Coordinates of C-alpha atoms in Angstrom, one line a residue:
Chain K
G18 CA -6.0 42.6 -11.7
D19 CA -5.2 44.0 -15.1
S20 CA -3.7 41.7 -17.7
V21 CA -3.0 41.0 -21.3
T22 CA -3.4 37.7 -23.1
Q23 CA -1.9 36.9 -26.5
M24 CA -2.1 33.8 -28.7
E25 CA 0.7 31.4 -28.0
G26 CA 3.5 31.0 -30.4
P27 CA 5.6 30.3 -32.1
V28 CA 3.9 31.3 -35.3
T29 CA 5.5 30.3 -38.6
L30 CA 4.4 31.8 -41.9
S31 CA 5.5 31.8 -45.4
E32 CA 6.6 35.1 -46.9
E33 CA 3.6 37.2 -48.2
A34 CA 1.1 35.3 -46.0
F35 CA -1.5 37.2 -43.9
L36 CA -0.7 37.7 -40.3
T37 CA -3.0 37.9 -37.3
I38 CA -1.8 37.9 -33.7
N39 CA -4.7 37.9 -31.3
C40 CA -4.6 40.1 -28.1
T41 CA -7.2 40.5 -25.5
Y42 CA -7.0 42.5 -22.3
T43 CA -8.6 42.7 -18.9
A44 CA -8.7 46.2 -17.3
T45 CA -11.1 48.6 -15.8
G46 CA -11.7 51.9 -17.5
Y47 CA -10.2 52.8 -20.8
P48 CA -6.6 51.8 -21.1
S49 CA -4.3 52.8 -23.9
L50 CA -3.2 49.8 -26.0
F51 CA 0.1 49.1 -27.7
W52 CA 2.0 46.7 -29.8
Y53 CA 5.7 46.4 -29.3
V54 CA 8.2 44.4 -31.5
Q55 CA 11.5 42.9 -30.4
Y56 CA 13.9 41.9 -33.1
P57 CA 16.5 39.2 -32.2
G58 CA 19.1 40.5 -29.8
E59 CA 17.5 44.0 -29.5
G60 CA 15.3 45.9 -27.1
L61 CA 11.6 46.5 -27.7
Q62 CA 10.3 49.1 -30.2
L63 CA 6.9 50.6 -30.2
L64 CA 5.1 49.4 -33.3
L65 CA 1.7 51.1 -33.0
K66 CA -0.8 52.3 -30.4
A67 CA -4.4 53.3 -29.9
T68 CA -5.7 55.4 -27.0
K69 CA -9.5 55.1 -27.3
A70 CA -12.2 52.8 -28.5
D71 CA -12.4 52.3 -32.3
D72 CA -9.0 53.9 -32.9
K73 CA -6.8 52.1 -35.4
G74 CA -3.1 52.2 -35.0
S75 CA -0.9 51.5 -38.0
N76 CA 2.8 51.4 -38.9
K77 CA 5.0 49.6 -41.4
G78 CA 2.0 47.8 -42.9
F79 CA 0.8 46.5 -39.5
E80 CA -2.6 47.5 -38.1
A81 CA -4.6 47.0 -34.9
T82 CA -8.0 48.3 -33.9
Y83 CA -9.1 49.0 -30.3
R84 CA -12.3 47.1 -29.8
K85 CA -13.8 48.0 -26.5
E86 CA -16.8 45.6 -26.9
T87 CA -14.5 42.6 -27.3
T88 CA -11.6 44.0 -25.2
S89 CA -9.3 43.1 -28.1
F90 CA -6.5 44.7 -30.0
H91 CA -5.5 42.1 -32.7
L92 CA -2.4 42.8 -34.8
E93 CA -2.7 42.2 -38.6
K94 CA -0.5 42.5 -41.6
G95 CA -1.6 41.7 -45.1
S96 CA 1.8 40.4 -46.4
V97 CA 4.6 39.5 -44.1
Q98 CA 8.3 39.6 -45.0
V99 CA 11.2 37.6 -43.6
S100 CA 12.3 40.8 -41.9
D101 CA 9.2 40.8 -39.8
S102 CA 10.5 37.8 -37.9
A103 CA 10.5 38.9 -34.3
V104 CA 8.6 38.7 -31.0
Y105 CA 5.5 40.8 -30.8
F106 CA 4.2 42.1 -27.4
C107 CA 0.7 43.4 -26.8
A108 CA 0.5 45.9 -23.9
L109 CA -1.8 48.2 -22.0
M110 CA -1.4 51.2 -19.8
K111 CA -4.3 52.7 -17.7
T112 CA -3.0 56.1 -16.8
S113 CA 0.2 58.1 -17.4
Y114 CA 1.6 57.2 -14.0
D115 CA 0.7 53.6 -14.3
K116 CA 3.0 50.8 -15.4
V117 CA 2.8 49.3 -18.8
I118 CA 1.5 45.7 -18.5
F119 CA 2.9 43.4 -21.2
G120 CA 1.5 40.2 -22.6
P121 CA 3.7 37.2 -22.8
G122 CA 4.8 37.9 -26.4
T123 CA 4.2 35.9 -29.6
S124 CA 7.2 34.8 -31.6
L125 CA 6.8 35.1 -35.4
S126 CA 9.1 33.4 -37.9
V127 CA 8.6 34.2 -41.6
I128 CA 10.3 31.7 -44.0
P129 CA 11.1 32.5 -47.6
Chain H
D11 CA 24.3 58.6 -31.3
T12 CA 22.7 55.7 -29.4
A13 CA 19.5 56.9 -27.7
V14 CA 19.4 54.5 -24.7
S15 CA 22.5 52.7 -23.9
Q16 CA 23.3 50.1 -21.3
T17 CA 26.5 48.7 -20.0
P18 CA 27.6 46.0 -19.8
K19 CA 25.9 44.1 -22.6
Y20 CA 26.7 40.8 -21.1
L21 CA 27.4 40.0 -17.4
V22 CA 28.4 36.5 -16.1
T23 CA 29.0 36.3 -12.4
Q24 CA 28.8 33.9 -9.4
M25 CA 26.1 33.6 -6.9
G26 CA 26.4 35.9 -4.0
N27 CA 28.3 38.6 -5.9
D28 CA 27.2 42.3 -6.1
K29 CA 26.9 43.8 -9.6
S30 CA 25.7 47.0 -11.2
I31 CA 24.2 47.7 -14.6
K32 CA 24.3 51.3 -16.0
C33 CA 21.8 53.0 -18.2
E34 CA 22.1 56.4 -20.0
Q35 CA 19.7 58.2 -22.3
N36 CA 20.6 61.1 -24.5
L37 CA 17.0 61.9 -25.5
G38 CA 16.4 64.6 -22.9
H39 CA 13.7 62.5 -21.4
D40 CA 12.4 62.9 -17.8
T41 CA 11.3 59.4 -17.1
M42 CA 13.4 56.1 -17.0
Y43 CA 12.5 52.5 -16.3
W44 CA 14.0 49.1 -15.6
Y45 CA 12.4 46.0 -16.9
K46 CA 13.3 42.3 -16.4
Q47 CA 12.7 39.8 -19.2
D48 CA 12.9 36.1 -18.2
S49 CA 13.9 33.1 -20.3
K50 CA 10.3 32.8 -21.7
K51 CA 10.4 36.4 -22.9
F52 CA 8.0 37.6 -20.2
L53 CA 8.6 41.3 -19.6
K54 CA 7.9 43.0 -16.3
I55 CA 8.6 46.4 -15.0
M56 CA 10.7 46.7 -11.9
F57 CA 11.2 50.5 -11.3
S58 CA 10.4 53.8 -12.8
Y59 CA 11.9 57.2 -12.1
N60 CA 10.6 60.6 -13.1
N61 CA 12.9 63.6 -12.7
K62 CA 15.1 61.4 -10.4
E63 CA 12.1 60.6 -8.2
L64 CA 10.9 57.0 -7.8
I65 CA 7.3 56.7 -9.1
I66 CA 6.9 52.9 -9.7
N67 CA 8.4 50.3 -7.5
E68 CA 7.0 46.9 -8.2
T69 CA 7.4 43.9 -5.8
V70 CA 11.1 43.5 -6.3
P71 CA 13.5 42.0 -3.7
N72 CA 15.4 44.5 -1.6
R73 CA 18.6 43.2 -3.1
F74 CA 17.7 45.4 -6.2
S75 CA 18.4 49.1 -5.7
P76 CA 18.0 51.6 -8.5
K77 CA 19.9 54.9 -8.4
S78 CA 19.3 58.0 -10.5
P79 CA 22.2 60.4 -10.2
D80 CA 20.6 62.7 -12.8
K81 CA 17.7 62.6 -15.3
A82 CA 19.9 61.0 -18.0
H83 CA 21.0 58.1 -15.9
L84 CA 19.3 55.2 -14.1
N85 CA 21.6 52.5 -12.7
L86 CA 20.6 49.2 -11.2
H87 CA 22.6 47.7 -8.4
I88 CA 22.0 44.1 -7.4
N89 CA 23.3 42.6 -4.1
S90 CA 23.9 38.9 -3.3
L91 CA 23.0 37.7 -6.8
E92 CA 20.9 34.5 -7.0
L93 CA 20.4 32.0 -9.8
G94 CA 16.9 33.3 -10.4
D95 CA 18.2 36.8 -11.2
S96 CA 19.5 35.4 -14.5
A97 CA 17.6 37.3 -17.2
V98 CA 17.8 40.2 -19.7
Y99 CA 17.4 43.6 -18.0
F100 CA 16.1 46.4 -20.2
C101 CA 16.4 50.1 -19.5
A102 CA 13.9 52.4 -21.1
S103 CA 13.1 56.1 -21.2
S104 CA 10.2 58.4 -22.1
Q105 CA 9.6 62.1 -22.4
E106 CA 7.2 61.9 -19.5
P107 CA 5.2 59.2 -17.7
G108 CA 2.8 57.6 -20.1
S109 CA 4.5 58.7 -23.3
T110 CA 6.3 56.4 -25.8
Q111 CA 9.0 54.4 -24.2
Y112 CA 12.4 53.9 -25.9
F113 CA 14.3 50.7 -24.9
G114 CA 17.9 50.1 -24.6
P115 CA 19.5 46.9 -26.1
G116 CA 19.4 45.0 -22.9
T117 CA 22.0 43.5 -20.5
R118 CA 22.1 39.7 -20.4
L119 CA 22.9 38.6 -16.9
L120 CA 23.9 35.0 -16.1
V121 CA 24.4 34.0 -12.5
L122 CA 26.3 30.7 -12.1

């Protein structure tokens, strides 16, 4: 079945470090891909998305490129801040009436 | 001016009890969802309604029954609560199936 795999956390970085969170997916066809962020004690928020191959989603300094050939959608940020500490979820959706399938989440802690 | 609200925020109850969680969205969206997030942060969809009609019904025990009295509300009723039901339950809404989902703050359910 369709699934999303993310690198295991927790990930701990110093402020201003470079961030990469790996995400790969298994799905037939051409799913839309998403990154959601969950700050402590809150619900999920959409961070960015890409709907077709080679699309790059970006928001708040975060970027991810839809790579069909490697079935990947890795999240990157050039310089993380303490306020980026959260759990990050990679997700896919195949069609509008399909469910969103989430990865297991990757916890990020940024220390000053 | 909360977009997606849930009540209660915390719910502590005994095994065997029946409880309800309420969700309301003031975004004018047509589609609403219930998700369950377990202790390891794994997030899985339970139900989705579009214009008060059930469109996604994952493999969830019959003890869970969603009810959508109107497009702005999607409540979740749980009968005969079990220890394994302890989790955070998130409500979400979107303009239509497949569009960006907006999550509520979550209801933390603890079954003793």
